[in-house]
Amino acid sequence: MKFLDKFEAPAYALLRIVSGFLFIWHGTQKFFNFPIEFPYGPLNPMMGAAGAIEIVGGVLIMIGLWTRPAAFISSGMAAVAYWMAHGTQNFFPIANGGEIVIFFCFIFLYVATRGSGIWSVDQLRS
């Protein structure tokens, strides 16, 4: 579908912006019980580190600043979260509740390999 080729860069930018935006809310839930209460009680150091990566990484990915390292670290954090919290519960992501963390892992791995693209602070700086 060649007619969509002209939308490749804006579509990628929207993927980066929206996925970063959504990632932020996982961290705010952990630290601030916002927009909904964190259901797993007080944070242990591992969950605190995950929340910090979600907020800081999400903001950096969303605005496109230091995008590659932020996305790479966020992808790794999502992979660890999947195998520590979800993958041990059941083999199938639909059964273990890990679908969203797998999506974040692979979206951020893609962002880390592709870079910030258009509509980013990285682009303005170069």
PDB file of C-alpha atoms in Angstrom:
ATOM      1  CA  MET A   1       0.000   0.000   0.000  1.00  0.00           C
ATOM      2  CA  LYS A   2       2.292   2.658  -1.350  1.00  0.00           C
ATOM      3  CA  PHE A   3      -0.031   5.536  -0.454  1.00  0.00           C
ATOM      4  CA  LEU A   4       0.862   5.023   3.218  1.00  0.00           C
ATOM      5  CA  ASP A   5       4.616   5.470   2.621  1.00  0.00           C
ATOM      6  CA  LYS A   6       4.396   9.236   3.171  1.00  0.00           C
ATOM      7  CA  PHE A   7       3.033   8.607   6.678  1.00  0.00           C
ATOM      8  CA  GLU A   8       5.884   6.351   7.836  1.00  0.00           C
ATOM      9  CA  ALA A   9       7.819   9.015   9.789  1.00  0.00           C
ATOM     10  CA  PRO A  10       4.760  10.582  11.491  1.00  0.00           C
ATOM     11  CA  ALA A  11       3.352   7.133  12.354  1.00  0.00           C
ATOM     12  CA  TYR A  12       6.650   6.129  13.940  1.00  0.00           C
ATOM     13  CA  ALA A  13       6.792   9.408  15.881  1.00  0.00           C
ATOM     14  CA  LEU A  14       3.267   8.777  17.173  1.00  0.00           C
ATOM     15  CA  LEU A  15       4.240   5.221  18.196  1.00  0.00           C
ATOM     16  CA  ARG A  16       7.212   6.615  20.153  1.00  0.00           C
ATOM     17  CA  ILE A  17       5.233   9.448  21.749  1.00  0.00           C
ATOM     18  CA  VAL A  18       2.178   7.412  22.719  1.00  0.00           C
ATOM     19  CA  SER A  19       4.138   4.411  24.017  1.00  0.00           C
ATOM     20  CA  GLY A  20       6.333   6.710  26.141  1.00  0.00           C
ATOM     21  CA  PHE A  21       3.229   8.486  27.452  1.00  0.00           C
ATOM     22  CA  LEU A  22       1.571   5.204  28.412  1.00  0.00           C
ATOM     23  CA  PHE A  23       4.753   3.936  30.073  1.00  0.00           C
ATOM     24  CA  ILE A  24       4.858   6.965  32.394  1.00  0.00           C
ATOM     25  CA  TRP A  25       1.545   6.003  34.018  1.00  0.00           C
ATOM     26  CA  HIS A  26       2.892   2.660  35.208  1.00  0.00           C
ATOM     27  CA  GLY A  27       5.491   4.570  37.213  1.00  0.00           C
ATOM     28  CA  THR A  28       3.068   7.169  38.558  1.00  0.00           C
ATOM     29  CA  GLN A  29       0.810   4.355  39.698  1.00  0.00           C
ATOM     30  CA  LYS A  30       3.675   2.816  41.675  1.00  0.00           C
ATOM     31  CA  PHE A  31       4.879   6.057  43.296  1.00  0.00           C
ATOM     32  CA  PHE A  32       1.736   8.172  43.600  1.00  0.00           C
ATOM     33  CA  ASN A  33      -1.174   5.693  43.341  1.00  0.00           C
ATOM     34  CA  PHE A  34      -2.267   7.751  40.341  1.00  0.00           C
ATOM     35  CA  PRO A  35      -4.305   7.469  38.177  1.00  0.00           C
ATOM     36  CA  ILE A  36      -5.333   4.308  40.027  1.00  0.00           C
ATOM     37  CA  GLU A  37      -4.100   2.697  43.212  1.00  0.00           C
ATOM     38  CA  PHE A  38      -1.100   0.378  42.967  1.00  0.00           C
ATOM     39  CA  PRO A  39      -2.521  -3.023  43.925  1.00  0.00           C
ATOM     40  CA  TYR A  40       0.647  -4.690  45.223  1.00  0.00           C
ATOM     41  CA  GLY A  41       1.240  -2.786  48.444  1.00  0.00           C
ATOM     42  CA  PRO A  42       4.394  -0.912  49.450  1.00  0.00           C
ATOM     43  CA  LEU A  43       7.217  -0.728  46.944  1.00  0.00           C
ATOM     44  CA  ASN A  44      10.263  -2.893  47.385  1.00  0.00           C
ATOM     45  CA  PRO A  45      13.561  -1.605  45.920  1.00  0.00           C
ATOM     46  CA  MET A  46      13.053  -3.510  42.643  1.00  0.00           C
ATOM     47  CA  MET A  47       9.579  -2.044  42.109  1.00  0.00           C
ATOM     48  CA  GLY A  48      10.892   1.405  43.028  1.00  0.00           C
ATOM     49  CA  ALA A  49      13.629   1.109  40.409  1.00  0.00           C
ATOM     50  CA  ALA A  50      11.068  -0.072  37.851  1.00  0.00           C
ATOM     51  CA  GLY A  51       8.816   2.890  38.660  1.00  0.00           C
ATOM     52  CA  ALA A  52      11.695   5.335  38.255  1.00  0.00           C
ATOM     53  CA  ILE A  53      12.627   3.810  34.885  1.00  0.00           C
ATOM     54  CA  GLU A  54       8.984   3.961  33.802  1.00  0.00           C
ATOM     55  CA  ILE A  55       8.622   7.647  34.645  1.00  0.00           C
ATOM     56  CA  VAL A  56      12.020   8.910  33.506  1.00  0.00           C
ATOM     57  CA  GLY A  57      12.292   6.541  30.539  1.00  0.00           C
ATOM     58  CA  GLY A  58       8.720   7.243  29.485  1.00  0.00           C
ATOM     59  CA  VAL A  59       9.270  11.010  29.532  1.00  0.00           C
ATOM     60  CA  LEU A  60      12.556  10.757  27.620  1.00  0.00           C
ATOM     61  CA  ILE A  61      11.060   8.439  25.002  1.00  0.00           C
ATOM     62  CA  MET A  62       7.941  10.572  24.667  1.00  0.00           C
ATOM     63  CA  ILE A  63       9.825  13.841  24.093  1.00  0.00           C
ATOM     64  CA  GLY A  64      12.578  12.128  22.115  1.00  0.00           C
ATOM     65  CA  LEU A  65      15.555  13.071  24.288  1.00  0.00           C
ATOM     66  CA  TRP A  66      18.384  10.512  24.624  1.00  0.00           C
ATOM     67  CA  THR A  67      15.874   8.208  23.010  1.00  0.00           C
ATOM     68  CA  ARG A  68      18.073   5.243  22.189  1.00  0.00           C
ATOM     69  CA  PRO A  69      19.564   4.694  25.671  1.00  0.00           C
ATOM     70  CA  ALA A  70      16.229   5.458  27.386  1.00  0.00           C
ATOM     71  CA  ALA A  71      14.399   2.987  25.154  1.00  0.00           C
ATOM     72  CA  PHE A  72      17.097   0.330  25.558  1.00  0.00           C
ATOM     73  CA  ILE A  73      16.990   0.549  29.366  1.00  0.00           C
ATOM     74  CA  SER A  74      13.168   0.606  29.335  1.00  0.00           C
ATOM     75  CA  SER A  75      13.084  -2.441  27.062  1.00  0.00           C
ATOM     76  CA  GLY A  76      15.394  -4.331  29.408  1.00  0.00           C
ATOM     77  CA  MET A  77      13.342  -3.340  32.430  1.00  0.00           C
ATOM     78  CA  ALA A  78      10.191  -4.608  30.695  1.00  0.00           C
ATOM     79  CA  ALA A  79      11.893  -7.916  29.853  1.00  0.00           C
ATOM     80  CA  VAL A  80      12.961  -8.367  33.483  1.00  0.00           C
ATOM     81  CA  ALA A  81       9.456  -7.428  34.670  1.00  0.00           C
ATOM     82  CA  TYR A  82       7.927 -10.013  32.370  1.00  0.00           C
ATOM     83  CA  TRP A  83      10.155 -12.880  33.477  1.00  0.00           C
ATOM     84  CA  MET A  84      10.071 -12.003  37.176  1.00  0.00           C
ATOM     85  CA  ALA A  85       6.408 -11.113  37.595  1.00  0.00           C
ATOM     86  CA  HIS A  86       4.504 -12.743  34.749  1.00  0.00           C
ATOM     87  CA  GLY A  87       6.468 -15.488  33.026  1.00  0.00           C
ATOM     88  CA  THR A  88       6.709 -17.569  36.181  1.00  0.00           C
ATOM     89  CA  GLN A  89       2.903 -17.636  36.566  1.00  0.00           C
ATOM     90  CA  ASN A  90       1.970 -19.289  33.279  1.00  0.00           C
ATOM     91  CA  PHE A  91       3.601 -19.861  29.886  1.00  0.00           C
ATOM     92  CA  PHE A  92       0.936 -17.958  27.937  1.00  0.00           C
ATOM     93  CA  PRO A  93       0.970 -14.135  28.220  1.00  0.00           C
ATOM     94  CA  ILE A  94      -2.823 -13.947  28.018  1.00  0.00           C
ATOM     95  CA  ALA A  95      -2.987 -16.194  31.084  1.00  0.00           C
ATOM     96  CA  ASN A  96      -0.215 -14.519  33.084  1.00  0.00           C
ATOM     97  CA  GLY A  97      -1.225 -10.889  32.453  1.00  0.00           C
ATOM     98  CA  GLY A  98       2.037 -10.014  30.740  1.00  0.00           C
ATOM     99  CA  GLU A  99       0.872  -8.916  27.284  1.00  0.00           C
ATOM    100  CA  ILE A 100       1.378  -5.192  27.874  1.00  0.00           C
ATOM    101  CA  VAL A 101       4.869  -5.595  29.316  1.00  0.00           C
ATOM    102  CA  ILE A 102       5.866  -7.713  26.301  1.00  0.00           C
ATOM    103  CA  PHE A 103       4.558  -4.983  23.997  1.00  0.00           C
ATOM    104  CA  PHE A 104       6.563  -2.354  25.874  1.00  0.00           C
ATOM    105  CA  CYS A 105       9.672  -4.542  25.717  1.00  0.00           C
ATOM    106  CA  PHE A 106       9.563  -4.970  21.951  1.00  0.00           C
ATOM    107  CA  ILE A 107       8.292  -1.494  21.091  1.00  0.00           C
ATOM    108  CA  PHE A 108      11.135   0.027  23.090  1.00  0.00           C
ATOM    109  CA  LEU A 109      13.656  -2.377  21.563  1.00  0.00           C
ATOM    110  CA  TYR A 110      12.483  -1.146  18.146  1.00  0.00           C
ATOM    111  CA  VAL A 111      12.714   2.491  19.273  1.00  0.00           C
ATOM    112  CA  ALA A 112      16.239   1.847  20.607  1.00  0.00           C
ATOM    113  CA  THR A 113      17.321   0.529  17.210  1.00  0.00           C
ATOM    114  CA  ARG A 114      15.564   3.190  15.143  1.00  0.00           C
ATOM    115  CA  GLY A 115      16.192   6.292  17.234  1.00  0.00           C
ATOM    116  CA  SER A 116      14.022   9.286  17.942  1.00  0.00           C
ATOM    117  CA  GLY A 117      12.874  10.220  14.438  1.00  0.00           C
ATOM    118  CA  ILE A 118      10.870  13.373  13.766  1.00  0.00           C
ATOM    119  CA  TRP A 119       9.107  15.490  16.385  1.00  0.00           C
ATOM    120  CA  SER A 120      11.866  14.924  18.942  1.00  0.00           C
ATOM    121  CA  VAL A 121      14.295  16.917  21.040  1.00  0.00           C
ATOM    122  CA  ASP A 122      17.120  14.741  19.655  1.00  0.00           C
ATOM    123  CA  GLN A 123      16.239  15.940  16.154  1.00  0.00           C
ATOM    124  CA  LEU A 124      16.177  19.578  17.260  1.00  0.00           C
ATOM    125  CA  ARG A 125      19.602  19.199  18.885  1.00  0.00           C
ATOM    126  CA  SER A 126      21.270  17.756  15.784  1.00  0.00           C
TER     127      SER A 126
END
